[in-house]
Amino acid sequence: MSIPISALADGPADAVRSAACRAPYLARLVELHPDLLIELARLPPETVFEAILQSVRKVGQVSTEDEAMAALRRAKQRAHLMIAAADLSGQWTLEQVTGAMTRLADALLSTALKWAADRADIATDGLFIVALGKMGAGELNYSSDVDLAAFYEPDIFTSGRRGPADTAARLLRQVIKLLEERTADGYVLRTDLRLRPDPSSTPLVVSTRMAELYYESVGQNWERMVWIKARGFAGDLDQSNLFLSKLVPFVWRHHLDYWAINDIHAIKAMINSSADRADLEAPYADVKLGPGGIREIEFFAQTQQLILGGRDPELRCRDTVGALSKLSAKGHTQPQVSDEMISAYRALRHVEHRIQMLQDEQTHTLPKKESLREDVAYLCGLDSLDVFDDAVRQTRQIVHANYLDLFGREARQSQNAIEGNLVFTGVDDDPNTVDTLSNLGFADPSRLIGDIRQWHRGHLPATRTARGRELLTALLPGLLSDMSKTGEPDEAFQRFSVFLARLPSGVQTLAMLLAEEGLRRDVVSTLALAPQLAQTLGRKPYLMEALLQPDQLAGMAVTSDMSFDDAMDGARRHVREQAFLIGFDLLHGRRQARDAGIDYSDLADKTVSAMAQAAEIETARRFGPAPGQWCVTALGKLGGRAMTAKSDLDLMVLYDAPGTEGGSKWFTRFTQRLITALSADTAEGNLYEVDMRLRPSGRAGPVAVSMQSFERYHLSEAWTWEHMALTRLRPIVGSDDLSNEVAELTCDLLAKAPRRDEVTNDVLSMRRRLMREKPGHGLWDMKSGPGGLVDLEFAVQHALLLHEGPYKHVPVIQDAISHLQKTGSFDAAMAVDLKDAYTVLSTLQHLQRLALPGDIVPVDLPSALRSLFARALECGTFAEVETRLLEAKKTVLKIRQERVGSTEGDADLSF
């Protein structure tokens, strides 16, 4: 049985007038646009609709933003009223209604894009927007969000002075504002761009290279379902068609992909859990997301499309009814089942439309209140609420039964649809399993089979229970597949073996890996690609759980009743966990590599603060309270907030204790305890290597420096390189008054530093010395060689020391470059070049130090790690990464040579 939908009246105008008494949204539209009903009384709906679309296109010619926004909103109101009239009168079928809604959205978005681009004088060649979901399929409803993904081809879209990514994002934000901002006339469309590649870490508009790399390397099964309905509609349509053609192998796999069933079924279960979980008997159902709803019909079709469409292009339909019809025609579903699902789909979509006619709300749920549900029934042409409720219930029951039958049947088939065996029982190796593992890239399948066989025999704490072994069996296919995709399957397996062996109990962890597929993939790729993180995870497997609940990690609070040793151990746990999370997120693109220096530095700041507090408490406990003020300052990488995963801490302790005896001794003891707190090995490991050599007189001077000594030394004895170090000095903990005094004094000292030729000669001499001692190791040495970070820092610090007038303290190098541009020391082009080069060098340095124990040898890099570097720099290929790195180094070297001078090592470019 399907839901009987009847016309409210013979004519569109009469039908919408009748509906207005039950639907406040329609009533408002009738009041706003009474002239439209007159038109509908004398003209066919199609004619009226085409005139509305023409009015939308003319909006591109208006001059002001307010005029454009008002015109778009009025056109949307008129279109909704007109479509509702044709719908309620029965003159248009469901497909005509949803098709009109989609054509309207196409016109509104295209016009908004044209208006925004014209006003910004931006050509949209190479820029395009893809419709996904219902909009892509031509199936929009009255209150749909429109699912979009916007892309640009970097070789073609070059408009704007800010670069293609920034220009495209700004343009799209303007389009969204035109459509989404609520005014006196309401809104036009709600846009949703979360279906773009990796939305948490990508810009609003994604380069086609990044997108192609993403789908090639980490695209997931649910994303394949998304792209079934994809359709380019705005901007450069030639480029959108080319882009979609490149995604065909990703969406439509040639081999039957029965493994996708598990993913899709899990997605459906997640959707159900977020919807109203009323059972099939409840009359106030969610007709879209609930059991037996529209989404189950869509999944019924899309699942089979994914499985079968790789071999049969005729099944690659965007629309649901078309897909169901093709599946039946091709013999994949019984004709009766297909007819039932099509009939139910049309009926439930009609009900969904009438729910939304009430208040123009993005809802798909029938009201609990009977009077409101009666309104929906009336809009469907039914006088009896009981008849309506029964019809909806029976329709949903039919849908759900068909849905369960498909998934039950496909789940059984999937057991026999695996290409290759994965058998780890018995005594002898299964030959087909050996072949399967070889094809997955494992070098020694027999050893791997033997190890897994031991796991299954309960030789590890994690698999000693039957539940643990069952979970391992379910996990292994996906786990081994993930290892294969890393490009380093043997390394991943070996490190996973260590990880598994150290689990005290495996059920919780294995269940987590089975339930959280994204986590499983990330953990496996971490084990394969980042030995440093893998070692941490192997030693502390509980960190995996922390990835799902980072707020539950250990804290670093220091209290007066806490022992010094306990404070040290607590800090080590906290830093290990937080550094692991930073590295893990960085490796998997959840945070940008360009921001990692800030993240690592913030963690170090908090750690130094906590350990300084613990050191003060311990020193005061033994020797009495501090006889004055103190502050701990950061220099080097920490001072410039540019720490990496392996950076040392460059610190200096300053104090002010005038008129007291023994002040030097107290602060020396305090500093020694601080160094111990930060660098000593305990049962929980260590924290950082601490370097105090940047204090006055270096190793020969006292570890704690009085303010008087600090000022005197830098006024009369300091070398230029020590002034360079001061440009990155930053107080991080201690007395606020003294910290402010230190900052002010640093500015005064640098303002009085030597100038011109003396500075330039000293800086160049020091660079030459470093080049002799640490000449660098080719292109992938980010720091020491020609054009590396040392050269960039020298160029910036040299310019800072040659300032005119009062010195402004800017220890962060990007801020320093901006400051030097404002003061005229750098022109705009040089500042942009230096910032871009710093982004490239620091990004790659972060990833390099995170993933690898030593220098990079490009030919030895696994493909997945190459992809990681490419994604981080938004490059299409690893070759492009090397090209950008080379250009960055050439740029930095040229600037350093122009500003400071050349060295003998500059010619040794092993690029």
Short mmCIF file of C-alpha atoms in Angstrom, two decimals, residues 80 87 113 129 142 177 282 375 445 494 578 709 739 870 882:
data_model
loop_
_atom_site.label_atom_id
_atom_site.label_comp_id
_atom_site.label_asym_id
_atom_site.label_seq_id
_atom_site.Cartn_x
_atom_site.Cartn_y
_atom_site.Cartn_z
CA HIS A 80 7.99 28.35 -4.20
CA ASP A 87 2.18 20.41 -6.94
CA LEU A 113 28.25 33.52 -8.56
CA ILE A 129 30.75 24.39 -8.33
CA TYR A 142 11.13 22.89 -0.61
CA LYS A 177 26.27 35.59 1.92
CA ALA A 282 4.94 5.56 15.45
CA ASP A 375 -2.82 19.61 8.30
CA PRO A 445 53.56 -13.87 3.79
CA GLN A 494 55.82 -5.23 12.45
CA GLN A 578 49.83 16.21 23.90
CA SER A 709 74.45 41.80 34.51
CA SER A 739 58.69 40.14 32.42
CA ALA A 870 51.98 16.88 -1.46
CA GLU A 882 60.40 19.24 -4.85
#
